[in-house]
Amino acid sequence: MDKIFILHVWEEKAESHEITPAWLVNSNTAVYLSYCTVFLVRVIPIRLGHLTHYYVEDTATCGIHLAQDVDGDPELIVARIIEKLRNVSALDWLARDVLGGMTGLFEFQV
């Protein structure tokens, strides 16, 4: 997974922003850790010359909380979660985690 940076800009305060390290899962999806919560989000690349590792979160979609109250090395935590996601079929994941909990939070033991 490639390490990237997501630029978060809030509409109510355009001058207020935050840059978060993240890991690119594929060309338009990333995972990042913020306030002990792991998020899976759609991202859009920012193309500014040599700055190729900067993205913004796609506000037309919503993100998924993959895990909460995590502590430790963010890169290792993200790698474990992505490994688990890649090893389960979409149908198994939906049946077990989405239909089983219906909380919007999909917990993984990391």
PDB file of C-alpha atoms in Angstrom:
ATOM      1  CA  MET A   1       0.000   0.000   0.000  1.00  0.00           C
ATOM      2  CA  ASP A   2       1.247   3.457  -0.885  1.00  0.00           C
ATOM      3  CA  LYS A   3       1.375   6.083   1.833  1.00  0.00           C
ATOM      4  CA  ILE A   4      -0.510   9.252   0.914  1.00  0.00           C
ATOM      5  CA  PHE A   5      -1.829  12.359   2.641  1.00  0.00           C
ATOM      6  CA  ILE A   6      -5.482  13.386   2.746  1.00  0.00           C
ATOM      7  CA  LEU A   7      -6.306  17.078   2.915  1.00  0.00           C
ATOM      8  CA  HIS A   8      -9.470  17.583   4.978  1.00  0.00           C
ATOM      9  CA  VAL A   9     -11.199  20.935   4.419  1.00  0.00           C
ATOM     10  CA  TRP A  10     -14.397  21.753   6.278  1.00  0.00           C
ATOM     11  CA  GLU A  11     -17.030  23.766   4.398  1.00  0.00           C
ATOM     12  CA  GLU A  12     -17.972  25.945   7.351  1.00  0.00           C
ATOM     13  CA  LYS A  13     -14.370  27.130   7.720  1.00  0.00           C
ATOM     14  CA  ALA A  14     -12.506  26.874   4.428  1.00  0.00           C
ATOM     15  CA  GLU A  15      -9.359  28.284   6.031  1.00  0.00           C
ATOM     16  CA  SER A  16      -9.460  25.463   8.585  1.00  0.00           C
ATOM     17  CA  HIS A  17      -7.923  22.244   7.339  1.00  0.00           C
ATOM     18  CA  GLU A  18      -6.014  19.182   8.436  1.00  0.00           C
ATOM     19  CA  ILE A  19      -3.609  16.808   6.687  1.00  0.00           C
ATOM     20  CA  THR A  20      -3.869  13.143   7.655  1.00  0.00           C
ATOM     21  CA  PRO A  21      -1.487  10.344   6.662  1.00  0.00           C
ATOM     22  CA  ALA A  22      -3.323   7.506   4.894  1.00  0.00           C
ATOM     23  CA  TRP A  23      -2.719   4.381   2.830  1.00  0.00           C
ATOM     24  CA  LEU A  24      -4.067   3.940  -0.680  1.00  0.00           C
ATOM     25  CA  VAL A  25      -5.981   0.666  -1.048  1.00  0.00           C
ATOM     26  CA  ASN A  26      -6.648   1.177  -4.758  1.00  0.00           C
ATOM     27  CA  SER A  27      -6.705   4.177  -7.104  1.00  0.00           C
ATOM     28  CA  ASN A  28      -9.653   5.893  -5.374  1.00  0.00           C
ATOM     29  CA  THR A  29      -9.963   4.311  -1.910  1.00  0.00           C
ATOM     30  CA  ALA A  30      -7.855   4.965   1.177  1.00  0.00           C
ATOM     31  CA  VAL A  31      -7.679   4.005   4.828  1.00  0.00           C
ATOM     32  CA  TYR A  32      -6.617   6.369   7.597  1.00  0.00           C
ATOM     33  CA  LEU A  33      -6.537   6.499  11.390  1.00  0.00           C
ATOM     34  CA  SER A  34      -7.940   9.548  13.178  1.00  0.00           C
ATOM     35  CA  TYR A  35      -8.763   9.895  16.865  1.00  0.00           C
ATOM     36  CA  CYS A  36      -8.333   6.127  17.450  1.00  0.00           C
ATOM     37  CA  THR A  37     -10.808   5.274  14.645  1.00  0.00           C
ATOM     38  CA  VAL A  38      -9.893   3.639  11.338  1.00  0.00           C
ATOM     39  CA  PHE A  39     -11.803   5.012   8.316  1.00  0.00           C
ATOM     40  CA  LEU A  40     -12.236   3.649   4.782  1.00  0.00           C
ATOM     41  CA  VAL A  41     -12.999   6.506   2.361  1.00  0.00           C
ATOM     42  CA  ARG A  42     -13.142   7.390  -1.323  1.00  0.00           C
ATOM     43  CA  VAL A  43     -10.453   9.863  -2.331  1.00  0.00           C
ATOM     44  CA  ILE A  44      -9.702  12.138  -5.284  1.00  0.00           C
ATOM     45  CA  PRO A  45      -6.090  12.892  -6.260  1.00  0.00           C
ATOM     46  CA  ILE A  46      -4.772  16.445  -6.196  1.00  0.00           C
ATOM     47  CA  ARG A  47      -2.546  16.959  -9.235  1.00  0.00           C
ATOM     48  CA  LEU A  48      -0.108  19.782  -8.531  1.00  0.00           C
ATOM     49  CA  GLY A  49       3.125  19.158 -10.389  1.00  0.00           C
ATOM     50  CA  HIS A  50       5.408  16.970  -8.301  1.00  0.00           C
ATOM     51  CA  LEU A  51       2.880  16.647  -5.420  1.00  0.00           C
ATOM     52  CA  THR A  52       1.476  13.232  -6.340  1.00  0.00           C
ATOM     53  CA  HIS A  53       0.735  11.819  -2.894  1.00  0.00           C
ATOM     54  CA  TYR A  54      -1.966  14.314  -1.886  1.00  0.00           C
ATOM     55  CA  TYR A  55      -5.690  13.557  -2.034  1.00  0.00           C
ATOM     56  CA  VAL A  56      -8.976  15.005  -0.812  1.00  0.00           C
ATOM     57  CA  GLU A  57     -11.821  12.969   0.613  1.00  0.00           C
ATOM     58  CA  ASP A  58     -14.692  12.509  -1.859  1.00  0.00           C
ATOM     59  CA  THR A  59     -17.546  14.340  -0.119  1.00  0.00           C
ATOM     60  CA  ALA A  60     -20.086  12.847  -2.553  1.00  0.00           C
ATOM     61  CA  THR A  61     -19.735   9.543  -0.674  1.00  0.00           C
ATOM     62  CA  CYS A  62     -19.516   8.620   2.982  1.00  0.00           C
ATOM     63  CA  GLY A  63     -16.765   6.757   4.756  1.00  0.00           C
ATOM     64  CA  ILE A  64     -16.958   3.568   6.794  1.00  0.00           C
ATOM     65  CA  HIS A  65     -15.635   3.199  10.330  1.00  0.00           C
ATOM     66  CA  LEU A  66     -13.639  -0.027  10.194  1.00  0.00           C
ATOM     67  CA  ALA A  67     -12.497  -0.059  13.825  1.00  0.00           C
ATOM     68  CA  GLN A  68     -12.676   2.096  16.952  1.00  0.00           C
ATOM     69  CA  ASP A  69     -10.513   2.578  20.024  1.00  0.00           C
ATOM     70  CA  VAL A  70      -7.391   1.309  18.283  1.00  0.00           C
ATOM     71  CA  ASP A  71      -3.975   1.987  19.669  1.00  0.00           C
ATOM     72  CA  GLY A  72      -0.574   1.290  18.182  1.00  0.00           C
ATOM     73  CA  ASP A  73       1.327   1.792  14.969  1.00  0.00           C
ATOM     74  CA  PRO A  74      -1.218   3.086  12.416  1.00  0.00           C
ATOM     75  CA  GLU A  75       0.563   1.460   9.482  1.00  0.00           C
ATOM     76  CA  LEU A  76       0.474  -1.996  11.113  1.00  0.00           C
ATOM     77  CA  ILE A  77      -3.165  -1.607  12.156  1.00  0.00           C
ATOM     78  CA  VAL A  78      -4.221  -0.546   8.653  1.00  0.00           C
ATOM     79  CA  ALA A  79      -2.218  -3.392   7.070  1.00  0.00           C
ATOM     80  CA  ARG A  80      -3.943  -5.978   9.308  1.00  0.00           C
ATOM     81  CA  ILE A  81      -7.411  -4.634   8.539  1.00  0.00           C
ATOM     82  CA  ILE A  82      -6.784  -4.509   4.786  1.00  0.00           C
ATOM     83  CA  GLU A  83      -5.420  -8.072   4.886  1.00  0.00           C
ATOM     84  CA  LYS A  84      -8.601  -9.258   6.632  1.00  0.00           C
ATOM     85  CA  LEU A  85     -10.827  -7.405   4.155  1.00  0.00           C
ATOM     86  CA  ARG A  86      -8.994  -8.901   1.185  1.00  0.00           C
ATOM     87  CA  ASN A  87      -9.417 -12.426   2.604  1.00  0.00           C
ATOM     88  CA  VAL A  88     -13.213 -12.337   2.912  1.00  0.00           C
ATOM     89  CA  SER A  89     -15.828 -12.299   0.160  1.00  0.00           C
ATOM     90  CA  ALA A  90     -18.197  -9.344  -0.144  1.00  0.00           C
ATOM     91  CA  LEU A  91     -21.189 -11.577   0.629  1.00  0.00           C
ATOM     92  CA  ASP A  92     -19.570 -12.998   3.779  1.00  0.00           C
ATOM     93  CA  TRP A  93     -18.617  -9.500   4.937  1.00  0.00           C
ATOM     94  CA  LEU A  94     -22.128  -8.145   4.359  1.00  0.00           C
ATOM     95  CA  ALA A  95     -23.809 -11.095   6.081  1.00  0.00           C
ATOM     96  CA  ARG A  96     -21.474 -11.171   9.074  1.00  0.00           C
ATOM     97  CA  ASP A  97     -20.643  -7.541   9.753  1.00  0.00           C
ATOM     98  CA  VAL A  98     -23.287  -5.376   8.113  1.00  0.00           C
ATOM     99  CA  LEU A  99     -26.425  -7.448   8.641  1.00  0.00           C
ATOM    100  CA  GLY A 100     -25.162  -8.838  11.940  1.00  0.00           C
ATOM    101  CA  GLY A 101     -24.643  -5.484  13.599  1.00  0.00           C
ATOM    102  CA  MET A 102     -26.363  -2.783  11.527  1.00  0.00           C
ATOM    103  CA  THR A 103     -24.461  -0.218  13.586  1.00  0.00           C
ATOM    104  CA  GLY A 104     -22.409   1.391  10.822  1.00  0.00           C
ATOM    105  CA  LEU A 105     -19.263   0.412  12.712  1.00  0.00           C
ATOM    106  CA  PHE A 106     -17.460  -2.670  11.457  1.00  0.00           C
ATOM    107  CA  GLU A 107     -15.135  -3.887  14.171  1.00  0.00           C
ATOM    108  CA  PHE A 108     -12.067  -5.961  13.425  1.00  0.00           C
ATOM    109  CA  GLN A 109      -9.820  -7.591  15.990  1.00  0.00           C
ATOM    110  CA  VAL A 110      -6.398  -6.100  15.260  1.00  0.00           C
TER     111      VAL A 110
END
